[in-house]
PDB file of N, CA and C in Angstrom:
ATOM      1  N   UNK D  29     162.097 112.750 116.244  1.00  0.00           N
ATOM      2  CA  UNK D  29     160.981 112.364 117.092  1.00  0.00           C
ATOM      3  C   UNK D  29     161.469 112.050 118.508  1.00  0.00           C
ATOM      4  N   UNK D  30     162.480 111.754 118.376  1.00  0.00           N
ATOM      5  CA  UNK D  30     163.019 111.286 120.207  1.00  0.00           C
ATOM      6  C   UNK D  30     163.310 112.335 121.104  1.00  0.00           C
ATOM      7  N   UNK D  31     163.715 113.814 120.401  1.00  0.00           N
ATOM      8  CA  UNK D  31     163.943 114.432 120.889  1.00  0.00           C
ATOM      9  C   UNK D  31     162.612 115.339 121.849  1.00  0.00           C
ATOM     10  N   UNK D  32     161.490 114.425 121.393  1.00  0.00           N
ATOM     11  CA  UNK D  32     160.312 115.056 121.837  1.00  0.00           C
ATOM     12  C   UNK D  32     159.477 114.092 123.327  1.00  0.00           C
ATOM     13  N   UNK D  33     160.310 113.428 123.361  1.00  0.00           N
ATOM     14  CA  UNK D  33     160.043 111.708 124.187  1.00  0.00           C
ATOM     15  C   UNK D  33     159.973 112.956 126.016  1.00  0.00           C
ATOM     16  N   UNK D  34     160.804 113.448 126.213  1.00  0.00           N
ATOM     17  CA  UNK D  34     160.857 114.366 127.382  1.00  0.00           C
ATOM     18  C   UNK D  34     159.780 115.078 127.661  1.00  0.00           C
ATOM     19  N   UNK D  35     159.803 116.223 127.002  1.00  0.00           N
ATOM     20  CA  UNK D  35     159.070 116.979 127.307  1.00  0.00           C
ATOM     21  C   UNK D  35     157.600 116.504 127.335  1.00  0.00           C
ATOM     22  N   UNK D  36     157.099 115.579 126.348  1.00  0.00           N
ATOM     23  CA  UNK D  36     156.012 115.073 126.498  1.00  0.00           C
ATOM     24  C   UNK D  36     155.558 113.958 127.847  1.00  0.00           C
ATOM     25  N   UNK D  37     156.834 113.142 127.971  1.00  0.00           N
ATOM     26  CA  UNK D  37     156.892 112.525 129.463  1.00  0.00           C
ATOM     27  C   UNK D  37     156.676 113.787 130.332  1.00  0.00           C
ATOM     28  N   UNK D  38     157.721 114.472 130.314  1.00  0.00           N
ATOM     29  CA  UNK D  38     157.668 115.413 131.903  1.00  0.00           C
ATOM     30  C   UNK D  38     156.102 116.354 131.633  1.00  0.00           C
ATOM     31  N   UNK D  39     155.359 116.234 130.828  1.00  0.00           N
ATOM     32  CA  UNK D  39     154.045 116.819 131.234  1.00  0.00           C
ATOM     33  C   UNK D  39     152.939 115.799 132.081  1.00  0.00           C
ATOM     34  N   UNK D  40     153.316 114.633 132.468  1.00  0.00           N
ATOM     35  CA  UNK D  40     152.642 113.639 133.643  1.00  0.00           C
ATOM     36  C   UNK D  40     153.368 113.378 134.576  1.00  0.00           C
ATOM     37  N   UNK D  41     154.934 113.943 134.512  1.00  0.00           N
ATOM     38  CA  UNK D  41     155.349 113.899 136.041  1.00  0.00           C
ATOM     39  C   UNK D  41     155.110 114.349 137.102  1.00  0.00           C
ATOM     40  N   UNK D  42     154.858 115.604 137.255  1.00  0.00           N
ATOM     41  CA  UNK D  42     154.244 116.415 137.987  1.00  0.00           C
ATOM     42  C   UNK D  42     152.970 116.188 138.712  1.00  0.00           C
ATOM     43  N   UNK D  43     151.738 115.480 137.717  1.00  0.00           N
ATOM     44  CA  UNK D  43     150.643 114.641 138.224  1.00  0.00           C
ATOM     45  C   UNK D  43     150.943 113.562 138.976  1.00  0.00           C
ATOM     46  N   UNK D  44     151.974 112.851 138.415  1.00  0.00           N
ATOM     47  CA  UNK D  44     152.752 111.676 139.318  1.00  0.00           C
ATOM     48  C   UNK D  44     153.063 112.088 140.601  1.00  0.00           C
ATOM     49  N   UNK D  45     154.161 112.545 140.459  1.00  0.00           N
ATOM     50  CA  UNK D  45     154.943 112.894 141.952  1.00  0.00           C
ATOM     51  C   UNK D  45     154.144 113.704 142.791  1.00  0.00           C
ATOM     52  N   UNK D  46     153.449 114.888 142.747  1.00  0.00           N
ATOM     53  CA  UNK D  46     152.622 115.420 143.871  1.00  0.00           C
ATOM     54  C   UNK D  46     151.567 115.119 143.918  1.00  0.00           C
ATOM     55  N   UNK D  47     149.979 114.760 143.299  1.00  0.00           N
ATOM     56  CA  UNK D  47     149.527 114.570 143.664  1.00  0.00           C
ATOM     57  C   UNK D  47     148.700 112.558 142.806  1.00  0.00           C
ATOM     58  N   UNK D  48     149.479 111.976 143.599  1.00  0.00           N
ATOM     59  CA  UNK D  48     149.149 110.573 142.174  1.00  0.00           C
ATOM     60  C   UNK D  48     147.306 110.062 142.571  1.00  0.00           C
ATOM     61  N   UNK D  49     147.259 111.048 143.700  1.00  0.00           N
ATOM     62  CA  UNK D  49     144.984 110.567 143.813  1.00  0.00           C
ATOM     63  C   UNK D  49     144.391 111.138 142.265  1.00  0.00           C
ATOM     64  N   UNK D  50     145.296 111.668 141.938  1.00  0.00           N
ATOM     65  CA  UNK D  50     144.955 112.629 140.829  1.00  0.00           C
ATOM     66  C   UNK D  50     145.422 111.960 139.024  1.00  0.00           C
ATOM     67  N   UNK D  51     145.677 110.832 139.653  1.00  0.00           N
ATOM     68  CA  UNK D  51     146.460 109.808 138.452  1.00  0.00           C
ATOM     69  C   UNK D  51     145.861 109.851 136.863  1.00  0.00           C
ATOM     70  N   UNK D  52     144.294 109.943 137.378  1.00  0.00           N
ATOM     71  CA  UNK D  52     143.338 109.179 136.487  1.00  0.00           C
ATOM     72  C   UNK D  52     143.145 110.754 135.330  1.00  0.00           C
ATOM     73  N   UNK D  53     143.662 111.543 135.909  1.00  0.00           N
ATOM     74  CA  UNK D  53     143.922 113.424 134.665  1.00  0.00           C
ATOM     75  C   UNK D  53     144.867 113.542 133.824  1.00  0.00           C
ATOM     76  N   UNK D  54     145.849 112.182 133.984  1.00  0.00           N
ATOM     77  CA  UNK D  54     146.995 111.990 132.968  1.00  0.00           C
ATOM     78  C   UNK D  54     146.223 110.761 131.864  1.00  0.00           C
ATOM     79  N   UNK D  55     145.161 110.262 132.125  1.00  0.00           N
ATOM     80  CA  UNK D  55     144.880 109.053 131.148  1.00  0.00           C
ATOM     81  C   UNK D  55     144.976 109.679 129.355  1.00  0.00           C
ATOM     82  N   UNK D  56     144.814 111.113 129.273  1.00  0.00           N
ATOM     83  CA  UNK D  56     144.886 110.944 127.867  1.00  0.00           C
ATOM     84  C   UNK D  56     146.345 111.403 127.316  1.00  0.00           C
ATOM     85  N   UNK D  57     147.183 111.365 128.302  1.00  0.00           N
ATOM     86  CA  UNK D  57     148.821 111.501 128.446  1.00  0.00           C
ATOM     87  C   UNK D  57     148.990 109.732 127.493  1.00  0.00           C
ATOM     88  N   UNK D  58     148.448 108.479 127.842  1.00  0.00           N
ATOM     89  CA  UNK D  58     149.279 107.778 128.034  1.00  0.00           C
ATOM     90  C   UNK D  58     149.670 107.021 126.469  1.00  0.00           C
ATOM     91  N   UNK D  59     148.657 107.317 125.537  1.00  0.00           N
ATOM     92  CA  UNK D  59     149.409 106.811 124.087  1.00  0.00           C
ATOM     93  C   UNK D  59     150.721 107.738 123.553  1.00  0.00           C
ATOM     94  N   UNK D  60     150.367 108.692 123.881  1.00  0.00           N
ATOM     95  CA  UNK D  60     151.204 109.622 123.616  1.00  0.00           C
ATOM     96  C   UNK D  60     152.844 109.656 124.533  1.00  0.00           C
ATOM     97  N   UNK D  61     152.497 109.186 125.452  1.00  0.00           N
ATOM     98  CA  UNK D  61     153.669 109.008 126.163  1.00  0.00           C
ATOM     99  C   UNK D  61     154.196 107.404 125.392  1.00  0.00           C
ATOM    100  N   UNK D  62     153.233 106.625 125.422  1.00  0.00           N
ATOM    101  CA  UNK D  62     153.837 105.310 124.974  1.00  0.00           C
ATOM    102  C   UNK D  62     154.467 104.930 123.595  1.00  0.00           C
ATOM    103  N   UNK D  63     154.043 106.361 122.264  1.00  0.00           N
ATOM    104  CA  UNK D  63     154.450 106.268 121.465  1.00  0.00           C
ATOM    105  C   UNK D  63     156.070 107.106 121.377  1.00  0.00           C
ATOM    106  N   UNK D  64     155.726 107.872 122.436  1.00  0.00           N
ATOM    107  CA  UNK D  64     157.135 108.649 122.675  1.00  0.00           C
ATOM    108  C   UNK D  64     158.396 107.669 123.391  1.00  0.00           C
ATOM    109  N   UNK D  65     157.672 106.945 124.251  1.00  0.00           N
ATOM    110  CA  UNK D  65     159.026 105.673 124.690  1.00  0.00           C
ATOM    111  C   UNK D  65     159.309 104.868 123.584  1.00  0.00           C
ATOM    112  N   UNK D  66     158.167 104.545 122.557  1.00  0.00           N
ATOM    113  CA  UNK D  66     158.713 103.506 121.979  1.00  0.00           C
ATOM    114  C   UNK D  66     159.472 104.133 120.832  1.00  0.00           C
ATOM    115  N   UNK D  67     159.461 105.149 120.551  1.00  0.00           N
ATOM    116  CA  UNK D  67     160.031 106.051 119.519  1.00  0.00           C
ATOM    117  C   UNK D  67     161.910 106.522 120.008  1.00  0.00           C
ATOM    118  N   UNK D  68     161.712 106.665 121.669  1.00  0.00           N
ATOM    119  CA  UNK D  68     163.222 106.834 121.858  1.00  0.00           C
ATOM    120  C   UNK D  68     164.008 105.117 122.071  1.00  0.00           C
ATOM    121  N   UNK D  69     162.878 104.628 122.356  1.00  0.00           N
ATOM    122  CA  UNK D  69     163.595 102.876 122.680  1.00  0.00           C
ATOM    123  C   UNK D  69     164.038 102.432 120.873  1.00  0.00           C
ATOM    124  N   UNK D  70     163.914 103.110 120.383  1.00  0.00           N
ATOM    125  CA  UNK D  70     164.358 102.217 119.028  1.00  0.00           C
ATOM    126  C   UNK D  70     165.119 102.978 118.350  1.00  0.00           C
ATOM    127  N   UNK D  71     165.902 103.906 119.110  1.00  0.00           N
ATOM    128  CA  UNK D  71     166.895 104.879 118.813  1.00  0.00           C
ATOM    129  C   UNK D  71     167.771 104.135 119.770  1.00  0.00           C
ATOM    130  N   UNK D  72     167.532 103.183 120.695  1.00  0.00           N
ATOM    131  CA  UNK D  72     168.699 102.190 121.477  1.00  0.00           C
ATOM    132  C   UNK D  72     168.843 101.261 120.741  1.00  0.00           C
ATOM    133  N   UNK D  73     170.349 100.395 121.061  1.00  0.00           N
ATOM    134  CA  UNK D  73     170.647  98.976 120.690  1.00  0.00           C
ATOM    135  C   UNK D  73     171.328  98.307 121.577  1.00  0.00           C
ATOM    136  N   UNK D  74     171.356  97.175 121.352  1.00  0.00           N
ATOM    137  CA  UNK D  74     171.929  96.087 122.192  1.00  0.00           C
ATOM    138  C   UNK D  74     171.910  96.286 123.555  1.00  0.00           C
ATOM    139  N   UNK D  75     173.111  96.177 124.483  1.00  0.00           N
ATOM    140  CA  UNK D  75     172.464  95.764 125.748  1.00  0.00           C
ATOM    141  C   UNK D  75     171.593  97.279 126.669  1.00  0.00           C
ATOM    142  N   UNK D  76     171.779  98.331 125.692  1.00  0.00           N
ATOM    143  CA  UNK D  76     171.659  99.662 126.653  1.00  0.00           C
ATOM    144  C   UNK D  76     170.100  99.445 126.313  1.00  0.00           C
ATOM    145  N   UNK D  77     169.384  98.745 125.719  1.00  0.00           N
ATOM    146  CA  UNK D  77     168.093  98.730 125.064  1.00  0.00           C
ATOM    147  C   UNK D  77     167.593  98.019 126.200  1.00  0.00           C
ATOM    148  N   UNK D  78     167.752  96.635 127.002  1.00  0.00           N
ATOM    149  CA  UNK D  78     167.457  95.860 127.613  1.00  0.00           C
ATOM    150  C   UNK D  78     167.913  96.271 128.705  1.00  0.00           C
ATOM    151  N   UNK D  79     168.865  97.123 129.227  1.00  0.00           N
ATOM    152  CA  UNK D  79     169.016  97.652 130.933  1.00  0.00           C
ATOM    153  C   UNK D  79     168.331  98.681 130.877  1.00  0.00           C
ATOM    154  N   UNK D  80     167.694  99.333 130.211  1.00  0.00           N
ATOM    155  CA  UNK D  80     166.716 100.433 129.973  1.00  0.00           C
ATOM    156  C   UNK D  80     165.348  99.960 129.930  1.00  0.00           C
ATOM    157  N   UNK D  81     165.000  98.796 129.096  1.00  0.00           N
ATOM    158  CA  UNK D  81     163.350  98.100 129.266  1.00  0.00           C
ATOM    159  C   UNK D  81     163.336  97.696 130.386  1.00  0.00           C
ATOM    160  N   UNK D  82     164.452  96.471 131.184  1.00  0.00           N
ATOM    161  CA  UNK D  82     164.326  96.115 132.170  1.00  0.00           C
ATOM    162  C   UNK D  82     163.972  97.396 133.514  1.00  0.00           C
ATOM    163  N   UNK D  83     164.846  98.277 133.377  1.00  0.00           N
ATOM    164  CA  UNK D  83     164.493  99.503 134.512  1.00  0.00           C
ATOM    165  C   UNK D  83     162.996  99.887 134.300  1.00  0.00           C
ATOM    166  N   UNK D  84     162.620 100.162 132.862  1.00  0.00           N
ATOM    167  CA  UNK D  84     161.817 101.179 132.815  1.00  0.00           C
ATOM    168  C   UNK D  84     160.227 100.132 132.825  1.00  0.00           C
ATOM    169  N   UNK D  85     160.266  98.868 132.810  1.00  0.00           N
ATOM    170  CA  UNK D  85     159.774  97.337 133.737  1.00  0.00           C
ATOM    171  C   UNK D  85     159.478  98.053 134.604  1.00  0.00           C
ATOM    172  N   UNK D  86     160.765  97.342 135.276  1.00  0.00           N
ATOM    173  CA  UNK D  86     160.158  97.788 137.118  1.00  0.00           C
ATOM    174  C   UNK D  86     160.407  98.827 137.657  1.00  0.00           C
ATOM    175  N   UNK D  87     160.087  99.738 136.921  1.00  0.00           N
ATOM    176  CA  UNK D  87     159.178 100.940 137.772  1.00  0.00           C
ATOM    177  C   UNK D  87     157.993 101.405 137.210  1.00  0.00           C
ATOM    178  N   UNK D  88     157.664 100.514 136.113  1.00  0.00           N
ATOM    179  CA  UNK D  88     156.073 100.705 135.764  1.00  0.00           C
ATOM    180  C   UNK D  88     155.640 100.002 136.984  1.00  0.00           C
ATOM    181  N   UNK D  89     156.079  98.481 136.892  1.00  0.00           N
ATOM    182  CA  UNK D  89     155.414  97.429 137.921  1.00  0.00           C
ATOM    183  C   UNK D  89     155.222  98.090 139.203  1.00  0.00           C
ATOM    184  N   UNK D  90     156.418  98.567 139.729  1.00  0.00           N
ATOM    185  CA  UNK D  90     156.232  99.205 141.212  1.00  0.00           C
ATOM    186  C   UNK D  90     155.425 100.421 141.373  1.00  0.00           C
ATOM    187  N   UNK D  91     155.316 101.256 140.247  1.00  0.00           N
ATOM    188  CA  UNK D  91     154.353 101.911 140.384  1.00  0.00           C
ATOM    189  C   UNK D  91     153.021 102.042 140.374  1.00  0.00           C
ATOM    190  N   UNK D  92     152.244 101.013 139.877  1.00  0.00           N
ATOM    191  CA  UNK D  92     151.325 100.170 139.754  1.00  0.00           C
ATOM    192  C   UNK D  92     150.996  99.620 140.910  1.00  0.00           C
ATOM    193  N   UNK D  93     152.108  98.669 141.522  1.00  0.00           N
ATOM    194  CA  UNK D  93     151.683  97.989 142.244  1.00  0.00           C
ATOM    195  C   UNK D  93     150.939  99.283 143.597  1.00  0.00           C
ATOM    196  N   UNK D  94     152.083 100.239 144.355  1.00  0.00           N
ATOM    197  CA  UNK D  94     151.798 101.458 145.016  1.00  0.00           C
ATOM    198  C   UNK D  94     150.400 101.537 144.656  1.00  0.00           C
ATOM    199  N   UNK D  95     149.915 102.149 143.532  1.00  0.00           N
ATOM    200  CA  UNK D  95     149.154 103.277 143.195  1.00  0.00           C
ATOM    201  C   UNK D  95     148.050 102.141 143.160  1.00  0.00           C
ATOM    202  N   UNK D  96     148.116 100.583 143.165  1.00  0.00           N
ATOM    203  CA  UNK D  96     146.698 100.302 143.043  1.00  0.00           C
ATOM    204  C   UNK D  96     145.455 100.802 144.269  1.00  0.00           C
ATOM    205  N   UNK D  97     145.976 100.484 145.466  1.00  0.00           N
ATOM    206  CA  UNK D  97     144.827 100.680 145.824  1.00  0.00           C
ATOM    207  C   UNK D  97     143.884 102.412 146.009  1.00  0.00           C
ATOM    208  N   UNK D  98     144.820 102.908 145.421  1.00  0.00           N
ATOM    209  CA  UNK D  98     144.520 104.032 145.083  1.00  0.00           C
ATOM    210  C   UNK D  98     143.148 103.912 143.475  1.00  0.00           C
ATOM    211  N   UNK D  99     143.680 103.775 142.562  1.00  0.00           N
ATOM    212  CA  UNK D  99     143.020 103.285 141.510  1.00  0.00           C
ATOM    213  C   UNK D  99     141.837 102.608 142.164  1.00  0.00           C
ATOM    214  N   UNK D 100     142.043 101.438 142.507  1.00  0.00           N
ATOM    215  CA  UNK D 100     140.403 100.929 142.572  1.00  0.00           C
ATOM    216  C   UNK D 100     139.488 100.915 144.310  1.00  0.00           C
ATOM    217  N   UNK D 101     140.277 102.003 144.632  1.00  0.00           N
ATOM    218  CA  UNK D 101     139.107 102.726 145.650  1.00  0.00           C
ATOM    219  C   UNK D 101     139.680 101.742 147.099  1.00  0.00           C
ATOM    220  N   UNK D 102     140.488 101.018 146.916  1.00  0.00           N
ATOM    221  CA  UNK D 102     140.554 100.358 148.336  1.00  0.00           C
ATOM    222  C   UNK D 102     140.928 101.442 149.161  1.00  0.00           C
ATOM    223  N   UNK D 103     139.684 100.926 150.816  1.00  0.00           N
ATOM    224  CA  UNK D 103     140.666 101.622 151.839  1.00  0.00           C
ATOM    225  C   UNK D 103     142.247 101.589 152.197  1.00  0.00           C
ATOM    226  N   UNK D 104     142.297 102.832 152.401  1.00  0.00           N
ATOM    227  CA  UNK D 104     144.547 102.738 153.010  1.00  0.00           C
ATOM    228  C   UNK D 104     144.198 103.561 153.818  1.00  0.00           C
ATOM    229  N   UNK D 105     145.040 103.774 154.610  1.00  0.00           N
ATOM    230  CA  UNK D 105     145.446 104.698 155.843  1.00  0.00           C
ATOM    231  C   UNK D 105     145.661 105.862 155.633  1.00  0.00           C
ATOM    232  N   UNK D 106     145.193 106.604 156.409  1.00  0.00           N
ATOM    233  CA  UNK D 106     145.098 108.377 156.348  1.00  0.00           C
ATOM    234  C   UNK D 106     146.394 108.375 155.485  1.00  0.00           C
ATOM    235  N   UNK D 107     147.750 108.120 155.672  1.00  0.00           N
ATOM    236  CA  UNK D 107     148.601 109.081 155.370  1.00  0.00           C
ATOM    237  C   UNK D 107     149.102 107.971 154.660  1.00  0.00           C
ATOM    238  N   UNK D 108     148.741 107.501 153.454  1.00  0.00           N
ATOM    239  CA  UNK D 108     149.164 106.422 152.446  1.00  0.00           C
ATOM    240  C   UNK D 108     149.848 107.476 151.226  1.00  0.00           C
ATOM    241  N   UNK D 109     148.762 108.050 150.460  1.00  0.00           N
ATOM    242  CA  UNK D 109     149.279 108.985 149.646  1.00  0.00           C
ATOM    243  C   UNK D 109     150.214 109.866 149.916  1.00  0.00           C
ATOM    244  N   UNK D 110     150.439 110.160 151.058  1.00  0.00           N
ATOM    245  CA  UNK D 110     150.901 111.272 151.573  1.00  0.00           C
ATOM    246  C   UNK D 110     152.713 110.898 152.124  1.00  0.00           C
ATOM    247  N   UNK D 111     152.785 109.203 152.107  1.00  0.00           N
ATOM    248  CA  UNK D 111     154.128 108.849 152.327  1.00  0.00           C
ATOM    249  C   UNK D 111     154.616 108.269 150.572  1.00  0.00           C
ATOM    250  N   UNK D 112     153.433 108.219 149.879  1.00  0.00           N
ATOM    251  CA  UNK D 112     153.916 107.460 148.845  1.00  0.00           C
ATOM    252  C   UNK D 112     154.712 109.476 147.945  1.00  0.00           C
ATOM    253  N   UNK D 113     154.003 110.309 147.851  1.00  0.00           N
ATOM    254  CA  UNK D 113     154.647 111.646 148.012  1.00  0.00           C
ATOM    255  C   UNK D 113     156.217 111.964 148.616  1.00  0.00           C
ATOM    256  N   UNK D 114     155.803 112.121 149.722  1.00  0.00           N
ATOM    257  CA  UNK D 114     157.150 112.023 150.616  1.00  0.00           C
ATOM    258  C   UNK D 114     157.225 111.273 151.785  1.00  0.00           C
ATOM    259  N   UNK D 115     158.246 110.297 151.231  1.00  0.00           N
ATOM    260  CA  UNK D 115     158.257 109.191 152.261  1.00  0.00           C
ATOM    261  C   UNK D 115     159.215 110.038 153.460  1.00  0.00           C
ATOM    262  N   UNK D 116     158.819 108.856 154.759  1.00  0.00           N
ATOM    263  CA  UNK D 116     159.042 109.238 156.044  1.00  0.00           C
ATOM    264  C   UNK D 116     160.672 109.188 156.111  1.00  0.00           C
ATOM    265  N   UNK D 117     161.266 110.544 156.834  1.00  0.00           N
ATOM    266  CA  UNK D 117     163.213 110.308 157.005  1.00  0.00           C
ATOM    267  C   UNK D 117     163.158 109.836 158.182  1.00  0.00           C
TER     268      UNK D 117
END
């Protein structure tokens, strides 16, 4: 079963990274993704289990945090989505 944790993730990356206004077309991605993390997380032990929850934490959180005002309609600035995509060099 873990070996399936990928490919089923990398079918909402793509929605992620280019276009995330488009977030809300992965919602029936997300049990399925969550049964696939929790299926490779218990193929970990000891500390590689907990530097792996902790990472994979905060970058739910930070991604969340980004993408809210996207989600619930707040105004942002013309080119919000468009740096959260590709940020400025």
């Amino acid at each position: 079963v873990q070996t399936c944790a990928l490919p089923i993730c990398g079918q909402w990356l793509p929605i992620a990274a280019a276009r995330p206004g488009y977030t809300f077309y992965a919602a029936p991605l997300v049990p399925v993704i969550g049964l696939a993390v929790a299926s490779a997380w218990s193929a970990l032990s000891g500390r590689r289990r907990w530097v792996l929850g902790a990472a994979l934490a905060t970058l739910m959180i930070t991604g969340a945090v980004l993408l809210y005002p996207v989600w619930t309609a707040r105004p942002v600035a013309p080119g919000y989505l468009q740096e959260l995509v590709a940020p400025p060099r």
